[in-house]
XYZ file of C-alpha atoms in Angstrom:
767
model
C 0.000 0.000 0.000
C 2.814 2.353 0.907
C 4.526 1.628 -2.458
C 1.288 2.448 -4.265
C 0.993 5.817 -2.464
C 4.613 6.618 -3.309
C 3.989 5.853 -6.989
C 0.806 7.958 -6.984
C 2.629 10.837 -5.325
C 5.452 10.620 -7.872
C 2.908 10.564 -10.727
C 1.175 13.720 -9.385
C 4.522 15.513 -9.122
C 5.373 14.472 -12.678
C 2.055 15.852 -14.001
C 2.567 19.076 -12.021
C 6.051 19.475 -13.417
C 4.764 18.803 -16.934
C 1.959 21.363 -16.538
C 4.428 23.882 -15.107
C 6.602 23.361 -18.184
C 3.631 23.905 -20.470
C 2.620 27.097 -18.710
C 6.202 28.345 -18.853
C 6.317 27.981 -22.661
C 7.935 30.867 -24.466
C 6.458 31.848 -27.823
C 8.369 33.518 -30.642
C 6.751 35.383 -33.548
C 8.591 35.578 -36.895
C 7.404 38.139 -39.461
C 8.707 37.959 -43.013
C 9.494 40.719 -45.475
C 7.375 41.190 -48.551
C 6.650 44.869 -49.135
C 3.010 45.879 -48.928
C 2.020 42.211 -48.509
C 3.509 42.415 -45.022
C 0.470 44.365 -43.825
C -1.094 40.922 -43.263
C 1.108 40.742 -40.147
C -1.176 43.310 -38.488
C -4.114 40.915 -38.933
C -2.032 38.062 -37.541
C -1.321 40.109 -34.408
C -5.006 41.026 -34.051
C -6.092 37.387 -34.133
C -3.375 36.177 -31.738
C -4.081 38.895 -29.192
C -7.833 38.412 -29.465
C -7.353 34.757 -28.423
C -4.870 35.646 -25.660
C -1.942 33.893 -27.344
C 1.239 35.219 -25.666
C 4.146 36.601 -27.681
C 7.476 36.628 -25.871
C 9.922 37.368 -28.704
C 9.732 38.916 -32.167
C 12.045 38.765 -35.153
C 11.318 40.447 -38.454
C 12.664 41.485 -41.811
C 11.781 44.605 -43.835
C 8.051 45.369 -43.441
C 7.946 42.546 -40.884
C 10.544 44.407 -38.831
C 8.443 47.575 -38.848
C 5.200 45.866 -37.802
C 7.109 43.780 -35.253
C 8.855 46.846 -33.815
C 5.566 48.654 -33.261
C 4.217 45.647 -31.363
C 7.469 45.189 -29.427
C 7.218 48.845 -28.340
C 3.770 48.406 -26.848
C 1.414 49.410 -29.656
C -1.786 47.367 -29.831
C -2.741 45.683 -33.118
C -5.611 48.169 -33.424
C -3.213 51.101 -33.069
C -0.866 49.600 -35.663
C -3.813 49.085 -38.017
C -4.760 52.742 -37.646
C -1.174 53.779 -38.407
C -0.831 51.749 -41.618
C -4.250 52.851 -42.899
C -3.471 56.543 -42.400
C -2.792 58.742 -45.415
C 0.474 59.873 -43.836
C 1.800 56.294 -43.798
C 0.776 55.761 -47.427
C 2.490 59.013 -48.402
C 5.690 58.050 -46.595
C 5.873 54.690 -48.398
C 5.718 56.578 -51.713
C 8.383 59.060 -50.679
C 5.800 61.844 -50.485
C 4.598 64.091 -47.702
C 1.162 65.548 -47.040
C 0.847 69.023 -48.506
C 1.024 70.673 -45.074
C 4.679 69.619 -44.829
C 5.574 71.000 -48.254
C 7.558 74.188 -48.183
C 6.380 76.316 -51.056
C 9.165 78.869 -50.886
C 11.718 76.126 -51.667
C 9.715 74.402 -54.403
C 11.068 74.547 -57.948
C 8.813 76.415 -60.330
C 6.701 74.414 -62.753
C 7.940 74.125 -66.311
C 7.406 71.652 -69.157
C 9.973 69.224 -67.719
C 9.591 65.497 -68.354
C 12.796 64.321 -66.704
C 15.501 65.870 -64.560
C 19.020 64.485 -64.688
C 21.336 65.360 -61.793
C 24.972 65.359 -62.818
C 28.397 65.853 -61.336
C 30.666 66.419 -64.311
C 33.803 64.920 -62.738
C 32.016 61.671 -61.851
C 31.882 58.634 -64.154
C 28.620 58.409 -66.102
C 27.298 55.398 -64.167
C 27.682 57.234 -60.841
C 25.264 59.876 -62.124
C 22.473 57.336 -62.544
C 19.773 57.458 -59.835
C 19.945 54.615 -57.292
C 16.462 54.875 -55.804
C 12.915 55.487 -57.003
C 11.427 57.321 -54.020
C 12.607 60.169 -51.862
C 13.956 58.715 -48.606
C 13.551 61.935 -46.573
C 9.977 61.258 -45.337
C 10.648 57.697 -44.162
C 13.993 58.645 -42.584
C 12.303 61.184 -40.349
C 9.193 59.043 -39.805
C 11.243 56.224 -38.272
C 13.348 58.538 -36.113
C 10.267 60.358 -34.852
C 8.387 57.182 -33.967
C 11.139 55.055 -32.433
C 13.804 57.329 -30.901
C 12.130 57.449 -27.491
C 11.719 53.669 -27.275
C 15.369 53.207 -28.153
C 16.923 55.994 -26.054
C 14.958 55.479 -22.847
C 15.605 51.712 -22.861
C 19.394 51.837 -23.093
C 19.406 51.184 -26.883
C 18.968 47.513 -25.998
C 16.323 45.637 -27.984
C 15.979 43.109 -25.140
C 14.722 45.992 -22.981
C 11.733 46.722 -25.192
C 8.341 45.552 -23.979
C 8.940 42.426 -26.084
C 12.542 41.451 -26.939
C 13.109 42.125 -30.631
C 15.519 41.465 -33.499
C 15.540 42.688 -37.098
C 17.655 41.768 -40.094
C 19.434 43.786 -42.807
C 21.770 42.715 -45.622
C 25.458 43.559 -46.026
C 25.959 43.187 -49.795
C 29.715 43.702 -49.572
C 30.211 40.684 -47.298
C 27.181 38.836 -48.757
C 25.682 38.128 -45.356
C 22.881 39.095 -43.035
C 23.271 41.632 -40.235
C 21.178 41.082 -37.099
C 20.372 44.135 -34.964
C 19.960 43.583 -31.232
C 20.947 47.040 -29.970
C 21.657 50.598 -31.018
C 19.290 53.025 -32.711
C 16.009 51.230 -33.345
C 15.057 53.647 -36.131
C 18.369 53.021 -37.906
C 17.974 49.255 -37.580
C 14.492 49.420 -39.098
C 15.599 51.765 -41.867
C 18.406 49.402 -42.838
C 16.090 46.393 -42.763
C 13.634 48.183 -45.106
C 16.088 49.521 -47.734
C 14.631 47.683 -50.711
C 17.160 47.866 -53.591
C 16.525 50.558 -56.227
C 13.373 51.655 -54.381
C 14.735 53.132 -51.160
C 18.263 54.436 -50.724
C 20.504 52.118 -48.615
C 22.169 53.524 -45.497
C 25.606 53.181 -43.954
C 25.830 51.654 -40.479
C 29.245 51.072 -38.892
C 30.905 51.816 -42.241
C 28.876 49.143 -44.029
C 26.292 49.807 -46.740
C 23.135 47.961 -45.692
C 20.133 46.915 -47.768
C 16.795 45.230 -47.160
C 17.203 42.152 -44.965
C 15.058 40.149 -47.379
C 18.009 39.795 -49.731
C 19.594 37.120 -47.533
C 17.115 36.291 -44.780
C 13.534 37.174 -45.611
C 11.983 34.912 -42.961
C 14.324 35.001 -39.946
C 13.386 31.784 -38.139
C 17.077 31.052 -37.666
C 17.515 34.383 -35.879
C 14.619 33.505 -33.565
C 16.064 30.100 -32.771
C 19.626 31.303 -32.237
C 18.803 34.430 -30.209
C 15.809 33.361 -28.117
C 15.400 29.562 -28.309
C 11.592 29.697 -27.844
C 9.517 26.622 -27.086
C 7.074 27.424 -29.863
C 7.362 29.531 -33.046
C 4.531 31.227 -34.918
C 5.622 32.280 -38.395
C 3.783 34.701 -40.695
C 5.284 34.467 -44.179
C 4.406 36.489 -47.270
C 7.809 36.441 -48.919
C 8.033 36.671 -52.694
C 8.345 33.340 -54.424
C 11.450 32.800 -56.514
C 10.439 33.540 -60.124
C 12.777 32.761 -62.999
C 13.527 35.963 -64.945
C 13.302 36.273 -68.711
C 15.678 38.259 -70.892
C 13.420 41.350 -70.911
C 12.797 41.645 -67.161
C 15.674 43.653 -65.673
C 14.049 43.846 -62.215
C 13.788 40.051 -61.792
C 17.274 39.552 -63.212
C 18.770 41.899 -60.615
C 16.595 40.485 -57.835
C 17.698 36.921 -58.515
C 21.329 38.013 -58.730
C 21.156 39.735 -55.337
C 18.901 37.444 -53.346
C 20.155 34.429 -51.501
C 17.246 31.991 -51.529
C 17.967 30.563 -48.135
C 16.469 27.162 -47.332
C 14.720 26.846 -43.991
C 13.911 23.847 -41.916
C 10.131 23.610 -41.941
C 8.316 24.496 -38.727
C 7.375 21.123 -37.269
C 5.776 20.180 -33.975
C 7.246 23.194 -32.175
C 5.580 25.783 -34.366
C 3.008 26.803 -36.952
C 3.350 28.545 -40.305
C 0.703 31.075 -41.380
C 0.714 32.031 -45.062
C -2.165 34.465 -45.698
C -3.319 35.573 -49.136
C -1.179 38.576 -50.088
C -1.137 38.767 -53.869
C -0.581 42.504 -54.259
C 2.087 44.583 -55.947
C 5.196 44.798 -53.808
C 4.890 48.551 -53.192
C 1.114 49.044 -53.228
C 0.081 50.050 -49.695
C -3.411 51.192 -50.693
C -5.251 47.936 -49.916
C -4.386 47.815 -46.201
C -7.804 46.634 -44.964
C -7.970 43.672 -47.336
C -4.473 42.523 -46.384
C -5.071 42.927 -42.639
C -8.297 40.929 -42.918
C -6.432 38.231 -44.845
C -3.870 37.880 -42.048
C -6.600 37.874 -39.403
C -8.691 35.087 -40.937
C -5.673 32.987 -41.927
C -4.563 33.084 -38.267
C -8.046 32.292 -36.981
C -7.954 29.113 -39.038
C -4.771 28.108 -37.159
C -5.848 29.148 -33.644
C -7.002 25.681 -32.576
C -3.682 24.195 -33.600
C -1.787 26.945 -31.744
C -3.842 26.510 -28.574
C -3.241 22.774 -28.609
C 0.451 23.505 -28.173
C 0.414 26.784 -26.210
C -1.613 26.376 -23.020
C -0.471 29.624 -21.474
C -2.739 32.646 -21.923
C -2.050 36.375 -21.873
C -3.537 38.334 -19.005
C -5.011 41.187 -21.076
C -5.454 43.551 -18.144
C -1.848 43.035 -17.051
C -0.614 43.488 -20.657
C -2.516 46.782 -20.956
C -0.899 48.039 -17.732
C 2.568 47.039 -18.909
C 2.006 48.753 -22.244
C 0.888 51.985 -20.641
C 3.843 51.998 -18.267
C 6.334 51.261 -21.047
C 4.949 53.856 -23.460
C 4.807 56.540 -20.757
C 8.456 55.898 -20.002
C 9.368 56.119 -23.693
C 7.217 59.056 -24.812
C 8.423 60.892 -27.879
C 7.500 64.147 -26.092
C 10.417 63.465 -23.750
C 12.892 63.590 -26.642
C 14.414 67.084 -26.455
C 17.468 68.168 -28.449
C 20.036 70.611 -27.109
C 22.891 69.967 -29.524
C 23.444 69.189 -33.181
C 26.236 67.345 -34.987
C 26.568 67.512 -38.783
C 28.690 65.126 -40.835
C 29.560 65.071 -44.537
C 29.529 68.829 -45.230
C 31.956 71.753 -45.278
C 31.993 74.286 -42.443
C 30.022 76.829 -44.482
C 27.441 74.208 -45.404
C 27.184 73.152 -41.757
C 26.425 76.775 -40.888
C 23.575 76.801 -43.436
C 22.111 73.587 -41.957
C 22.527 74.624 -38.330
C 20.994 78.056 -38.946
C 17.999 76.345 -40.553
C 17.377 73.967 -37.622
C 18.858 75.259 -34.366
C 17.309 78.675 -33.743
C 19.408 80.721 -31.295
C 20.762 77.389 -29.991
C 17.632 76.882 -27.899
C 16.513 73.260 -27.121
C 13.790 71.918 -29.397
C 11.414 68.955 -29.445
C 10.748 66.344 -32.109
C 7.545 68.177 -33.006
C 9.427 71.439 -33.519
C 12.153 69.663 -35.473
C 9.678 68.087 -37.880
C 8.725 71.260 -39.748
C 12.279 72.580 -39.670
C 13.682 69.321 -41.036
C 11.224 69.063 -43.923
C 11.672 72.773 -44.607
C 15.426 72.289 -44.936
C 15.191 69.105 -46.993
C 12.759 70.682 -49.449
C 15.824 72.517 -50.754
C 16.999 70.705 -53.876
C 20.649 71.240 -52.952
C 20.605 68.302 -50.522
C 20.946 64.699 -51.643
C 20.721 63.030 -48.231
C 20.556 64.184 -44.618
C 19.945 61.125 -42.483
C 18.835 61.902 -38.879
C 19.636 59.956 -35.725
C 19.444 60.885 -32.050
C 21.905 60.150 -29.242
C 20.882 60.513 -25.607
C 23.063 61.976 -22.882
C 22.407 59.623 -19.962
C 23.354 62.318 -17.449
C 21.034 65.100 -18.642
C 18.596 63.001 -20.756
C 18.886 65.609 -23.496
C 19.489 64.333 -27.014
C 22.006 65.311 -29.649
C 20.666 65.415 -33.215
C 23.164 63.764 -35.547
C 22.754 64.518 -39.258
C 24.811 62.630 -41.812
C 24.495 63.415 -45.493
C 25.885 65.043 -48.574
C 25.120 67.747 -51.063
C 23.172 66.999 -54.230
C 25.001 66.915 -57.557
C 25.469 70.518 -58.696
C 24.187 70.364 -62.292
C 20.557 69.696 -63.236
C 19.527 69.031 -66.827
C 15.793 69.250 -67.520
C 14.309 67.882 -70.730
C 10.749 67.921 -71.969
C 8.404 68.456 -74.878
C 4.769 68.994 -75.753
C 3.330 67.055 -78.689
C -0.061 67.983 -80.134
C -2.454 67.399 -83.024
C -2.259 71.156 -83.648
C 0.917 72.874 -84.903
C 1.815 74.075 -81.414
C 4.223 71.292 -80.446
C 7.452 72.392 -78.818
C 10.658 71.191 -77.196
C 11.982 72.244 -73.796
C 15.380 72.139 -72.138
C 16.848 73.750 -69.029
C 20.094 73.833 -67.063
C 20.486 74.641 -63.379
C 23.701 74.942 -61.407
C 23.601 74.871 -57.588
C 26.114 75.698 -54.897
C 25.733 75.612 -51.127
C 27.677 77.633 -48.578
C 26.563 80.008 -45.866
C 23.811 80.853 -48.339
C 22.404 78.788 -51.192
C 22.900 79.840 -54.804
C 21.305 78.658 -58.068
C 21.775 79.762 -61.666
C 19.022 78.654 -64.057
C 18.384 79.018 -67.796
C 15.736 77.400 -69.997
C 14.465 77.456 -73.552
C 11.242 76.576 -75.375
C 11.201 76.103 -79.148
C 7.958 75.721 -81.099
C 5.837 77.142 -83.878
C 3.496 78.945 -81.493
C 5.800 79.705 -78.592
C 9.516 80.378 -78.401
C 10.970 81.557 -75.136
C 14.040 81.754 -72.958
C 14.426 82.656 -69.314
C 17.464 83.091 -67.071
C 17.526 83.726 -63.351
C 19.781 83.708 -60.318
C 18.554 82.806 -56.846
C 20.148 83.533 -53.474
C 18.674 81.573 -50.527
C 19.229 82.875 -46.995
C 18.665 80.364 -44.138
C 17.158 80.967 -40.709
C 13.913 80.801 -38.771
C 12.356 82.819 -41.610
C 14.307 81.895 -44.732
C 13.964 84.159 -47.736
C 15.346 84.461 -51.238
C 16.336 87.181 -53.697
C 15.865 86.356 -57.369
C 16.796 88.555 -60.350
C 15.569 87.225 -63.701
C 15.123 88.081 -67.380
C 12.686 86.525 -69.871
C 12.063 86.749 -73.601
C 8.985 85.173 -75.241
C 7.538 85.183 -78.742
C 3.996 84.043 -79.584
C 3.017 83.499 -83.235
C -0.756 82.959 -83.276
C -0.893 83.189 -87.088
C 1.515 80.410 -88.088
C 0.338 78.089 -85.314
C -3.293 78.379 -86.457
C -2.803 77.253 -90.063
C -4.109 73.704 -90.553
C -5.235 71.841 -93.654
C -8.825 71.806 -92.413
C -9.013 75.536 -91.557
C -11.485 77.266 -93.840
C -11.334 80.615 -92.052
C -8.307 82.825 -92.446
C -6.818 83.321 -88.962
C -5.970 86.752 -87.632
C -2.370 87.800 -87.972
C -0.796 88.345 -84.569
C 2.746 88.056 -83.297
C 3.567 89.083 -79.737
C 7.021 89.596 -78.305
C 7.501 90.047 -74.591
C 10.713 91.021 -72.804
C 11.045 91.745 -69.125
C 13.544 91.817 -66.284
C 12.693 91.862 -62.610
C 14.056 91.313 -59.140
C 11.981 89.475 -56.561
C 12.122 89.049 -52.793
C 10.338 85.908 -51.564
C 9.243 85.263 -47.977
C 7.511 82.259 -46.375
C 4.033 82.549 -44.871
C 3.692 79.181 -43.162
C 4.600 76.026 -45.065
C 2.214 76.053 -48.009
C 2.160 79.747 -48.841
C 4.554 82.529 -49.677
C 4.595 86.278 -50.170
C 6.751 88.076 -52.710
C 7.615 91.638 -53.611
C 8.895 92.289 -57.126
C 9.794 95.172 -59.343
C 10.967 95.372 -62.913
C 10.798 96.679 -66.431
C 9.145 95.164 -69.501
C 8.589 95.840 -73.185
C 5.901 94.225 -75.332
C 5.950 94.376 -79.120
C 2.744 93.438 -80.970
C 2.618 93.007 -84.728
C -0.879 92.829 -86.220
C -3.277 93.877 -88.954
C -6.473 95.722 -88.150
C -8.135 94.069 -91.123
C -8.649 90.493 -92.294
C -7.773 91.503 -95.871
C -4.003 91.464 -96.133
C -1.290 89.858 -98.252
C 2.322 88.880 -97.695
C 3.389 92.152 -99.282
C 1.528 94.262 -96.747
C 3.288 95.759 -93.740
C 1.931 95.216 -90.238
C 0.868 97.678 -87.588
C 3.188 97.633 -84.570
C 2.473 98.683 -81.009
C 5.193 98.815 -78.359
C 4.536 99.261 -74.674
C 7.359 99.959 -72.228
C 6.626 99.996 -68.500
C 8.083 99.985 -65.031
C 6.109 98.014 -62.498
C 5.967 97.028 -58.832
C 4.095 93.963 -57.655
C 2.921 92.216 -54.477
C 1.951 88.552 -54.666
C 0.518 86.060 -52.176
C 0.339 82.404 -53.181
C -0.943 79.146 -51.698
C -0.452 75.918 -53.615
C -1.127 72.342 -52.475
C -2.264 70.966 -55.856
C -1.144 67.404 -56.457
C -0.102 67.895 -60.090
C 1.436 70.551 -62.320
C -1.503 70.088 -64.709
C -4.888 68.395 -64.406
C -4.901 68.433 -60.626
C -7.460 66.362 -58.709
C -6.570 67.333 -55.136
C -5.501 70.383 -53.197
C -5.903 74.123 -53.169
C -4.427 76.969 -55.183
C -4.903 80.648 -54.396
C -3.020 83.491 -56.023
C -3.609 87.121 -55.101
C -1.710 89.868 -56.906
C -1.561 93.652 -56.772
C 0.405 95.548 -59.413
C 1.241 99.164 -60.188
C 2.372 100.136 -63.723
C 3.838 103.272 -65.269
C 4.521 103.100 -69.005
C 4.641 104.532 -72.511
C 3.005 103.414 -75.773
C 4.555 103.655 -79.235
C 2.578 103.002 -82.417
C 3.770 102.498 -86.020
C 0.942 101.963 -88.546
C 1.289 99.578 -91.481
C 0.100 100.190 -95.017
C -3.338 98.607 -94.355
C -4.122 100.825 -91.381
C -6.584 103.700 -91.533
C -4.154 105.522 -89.269
C -1.365 107.215 -91.167
C 0.482 108.899 -88.319
C 2.301 107.011 -85.600
C 3.847 108.187 -82.360
C 6.620 107.220 -79.947
C 6.708 107.023 -76.159
C 3.363 108.603 -75.552
C 2.628 108.661 -71.823
C -0.030 106.182 -70.669
C -1.859 106.999 -67.436
C -0.539 104.973 -64.510
C -2.793 102.156 -63.423
C -3.190 99.486 -60.788
C -4.276 95.915 -61.368
C -5.729 93.507 -58.816
C -6.157 89.826 -59.647
C -7.388 86.888 -57.575
C -7.420 83.266 -58.797
C -8.786 80.370 -56.760
C -8.943 76.613 -57.418
C -9.976 73.887 -54.987
C -10.858 70.184 -55.161
C -12.998 68.147 -52.787
C -13.667 64.412 -52.685
C -17.383 63.616 -52.692
C -17.237 59.838 -52.677
C -14.895 57.155 -53.928
C -13.312 57.907 -57.321
C -15.293 61.137 -57.817
C -14.055 64.657 -57.092
C -15.464 68.111 -57.648
C -13.348 71.148 -58.389
C -14.252 74.804 -58.066
C -12.602 77.680 -59.883
C -12.888 81.425 -59.507
C -11.058 84.397 -60.946
C -11.547 88.127 -60.682
C -9.661 91.068 -62.194
C -9.962 94.777 -61.490
C -7.778 97.338 -63.235
C -7.829 101.090 -63.789
C -6.150 100.589 -67.171
C -7.316 102.846 -70.023
C -7.589 102.346 -73.800
C -4.544 102.222 -76.055
C -4.353 103.940 -79.454
C -6.691 101.467 -81.190
C -8.935 98.525 -80.430
C -6.370 95.869 -81.344
C -3.660 97.400 -79.149
C -6.154 97.758 -76.307
C -7.364 94.167 -76.442
C -3.778 92.879 -76.712
C -2.821 94.590 -73.459
C -5.985 93.590 -71.563
C -5.951 90.762 -68.950
C -6.895 87.381 -70.467
C -9.068 84.560 -69.132
C -7.551 81.147 -69.987
C -9.294 78.497 -67.865
C -8.311 75.358 -69.815
C -4.878 74.440 -71.185
C -5.731 74.820 -74.879
C -7.141 78.323 -74.359
C -3.581 79.560 -73.750
C -2.782 78.742 -77.384
C -5.593 80.872 -78.850
C -6.005 84.614 -78.956
C -9.741 85.244 -78.462
C -10.888 88.842 -78.053
C -14.034 87.870 -76.146
C -12.045 86.445 -73.228
C -10.151 89.661 -72.507
C -11.370 92.545 -70.376
C -10.117 95.185 -67.965
C -12.542 94.059 -65.285
C -14.159 90.647 -65.087
C -15.434 87.840 -62.861
C -15.217 84.173 -63.862
C -16.492 81.026 -62.162
C -16.097 77.369 -63.032
C -16.839 73.839 -61.862
C -15.154 70.503 -62.590
C -16.420 66.949 -62.229
C -13.633 64.371 -62.201
C -13.929 60.612 -62.021
C -10.986 58.234 -61.790
C -12.028 54.764 -62.980
C -8.501 53.459 -62.456
C -5.204 54.761 -61.179
C -3.763 57.788 -63.009
C -6.662 57.899 -65.510
C -9.186 60.712 -65.162
C -12.334 61.667 -67.022
C -12.894 65.406 -66.630
C -15.933 67.572 -67.343
C -15.367 71.306 -66.926
C -17.544 74.383 -67.461
C -16.738 78.075 -66.961
C -18.591 81.331 -67.186
C -16.810 84.602 -68.060
C -18.520 87.880 -67.156
C -16.803 91.117 -68.268
C -17.953 94.122 -66.313
C -17.627 96.161 -69.535
C -16.837 94.287 -72.725
C -14.233 96.010 -74.915
C -15.763 96.681 -78.357
C -14.429 98.126 -81.614
C -15.735 101.349 -83.147
C -16.032 101.836 -86.888
C -12.868 103.978 -86.810
C -10.878 101.145 -85.197
C -10.837 102.695 -81.729
C -11.901 100.876 -78.544
C -14.982 101.538 -76.463
C -16.816 99.870 -73.564
C -20.195 98.173 -73.792
C -22.935 98.768 -71.253
C -22.177 97.058 -67.917
C -22.716 93.259 -67.812
C -24.170 93.275 -71.330
C -22.229 90.257 -72.638
C -21.087 87.016 -71.081
C -19.324 83.994 -72.533
C -18.752 80.347 -71.667
C -16.012 77.744 -72.007
C -16.490 73.989 -71.605
C -14.288 70.938 -71.878
C -14.680 67.143 -71.801
C -11.417 65.242 -71.673
C -9.705 61.978 -70.852
C -6.318 62.323 -69.162
C -3.762 59.638 -68.394
C -1.003 60.890 -66.105
C 2.217 59.125 -67.052
C 5.400 59.456 -64.952
C 6.769 62.037 -67.404
C 3.629 64.004 -68.239
C -0.085 63.891 -69.085
C -1.647 62.422 -72.220
C -4.921 64.213 -72.938
C -7.648 63.899 -75.557
C -10.414 66.438 -75.186
C -13.314 68.205 -76.855
C -13.358 71.921 -76.044
C -16.049 74.546 -76.595
C -15.543 78.318 -76.851
C -18.785 80.265 -76.796
C -19.406 82.522 -79.850
C -15.957 81.867 -81.318
C -15.692 81.509 -85.107
C -14.885 77.786 -84.701
C -16.442 77.025 -81.284
C -15.546 73.315 -81.084
C -12.032 71.920 -81.144
C -10.637 68.439 -80.693
C -7.395 68.759 -78.797
C -4.745 66.117 -78.135
C -1.469 66.669 -76.378
C 1.261 64.713 -74.627
C 3.343 66.698 -72.184
C 2.871 69.875 -70.210
C 1.352 73.082 -71.586
C 3.354 75.158 -69.150
C 5.185 78.207 -70.469
C 7.549 80.823 -69.141
C 5.621 83.584 -67.432
C 4.818 86.709 -69.370
C 5.335 90.214 -68.076
C 1.562 90.406 -67.571
C 1.487 87.308 -65.305
């Protein structure tokens, strides 16, 4: 009997020990790389936490490292889901920033550029080729902003995070993986996510590091070697190895770089979850569908997981631990009191420091954000990678910026191709230098049948809390409306009109917030108009010529958050201008003119001109947007010597791109109000169907007397309309548009207009 009791007692102890072992099980979670497909990991986390499955360790690669890091730092799956669905996250993954972080005063002006090549003449040709598709600035700052506190306030030790964590990058020089277990968490994540040719690689400890997926896309081995868990849950959405063909450069390079590592399958000590994730590698738009896929794929495995993992998470205790950990690691506690700059000359360091460290007063991450994006909106910087280092005595941080200047020479190339004889070519050169101030020299040229133009300018950028620039410029333009109107199907003889426009000005530009700027300009211009005042002329006839020379001063306020240079579908544009002019008219009649006596430098009464243009787009429901347009002009300008000279100098209303290529008397007036509406639908990405309608109301229409002089009509007597229906496909280098346009009461009111490229011209003196 005693032997039986001893055996029973031993059996009970054995069961207790076995149960204790089960309850002490440690669970590791492995999250693969896979670009946008990796958003399924958020759904995996949701399902595991919902069923109280504990997670004791995390390893991840690329997107898996980012999702894993958020969870390891105490974010709930619901919070991570909210982050990856946000527009800011989507923008960052594209290398873009929301418009509120744009800095308009630093933005390059819009021209007809298709491509910009950045060149350093002393470098070999191949070193001038771009190495990445997207701008890395947004994601560099995003990672530092989100993870610096968790890293700094936990001794830069990844074992000290709420959940011990590892992530993997690739050292292509040594052809091996690099496992991060300490240091800057943001830097580790950035290295792990540096997908070749998409995102610029970074240097860590003198080694150039790329996306960890090149050599270890599903780091089970890292989990086993670093943590030795009792049970492993793996979520894998890695790209399958696809054999490249001779036309697919991307797959050729990918297969050359990637080491298709063979893994031991997860057996009795783990489970593999492989959710549906068949999306383009870099398409982060379908977050909800991917998260749901990960959630339901995990739910189908929950029974199997629970059969092996008996331990359950105490949700109340986990919530307390999260709150305590996040409070300790708050980003608000990251305050900078020093700055270190690497990779630049002393003068360039002064420019950077002056732009970020105002009066050497401490600043927070929130304050740094606008300053950083403001600085990096300057096209003179190639990279400026941010990290933060904590002083363990004071708990202040030092901001460490490592980067280099952009290549000094920019070459812009473009063109506009059309079914009408208005096609043109475009080229520009820009040379940049950076010292205590920034300097740019720019020159461009347009060459076409309708429009020929050249513009040169210098720009001096002064850094500081309120950066400003000084910009002298000179522009020459020639518009030949006669030659560009002749087509084989034209039955009406077009009016003869050639305009030449020359002006020089100096401008002072100041920021007003991020998305707006204010400028003061002054200059001198001369316009030369060659025309006939009759439709009956021959090649032997001589033209009438009117010259107008004027000094002017101008104030301009501008807001611009439009998403495209042409055919915008989002954002706001507002331009308000006030101008004062003092000039002289000269007139030389031709042999067809009823006037026989000309004059030179006849004084024209001084006048002011006020102009306001407004454009805004709102989203009504999915794939449909409505745009609103408004424009108003008021001027005290008087008549010139004849009707034609008067109408040529009057402000013009050009609401649609093609209208810039016509000269239509009816859409010119000294005072007018115009309103318009746009309905835009986007059936698929980058393809828009646009319906636009505008009304133009002159206060007094300019009419022609029988003697060729100008006069005003009765107030509000005439009004005119413009309408357009078009299909636009926005390619990476410019829009392709086919449209039907209508011009009310014009001699040929309907026009079919096709163009490829931008109808963007150098500004005229009247703009």
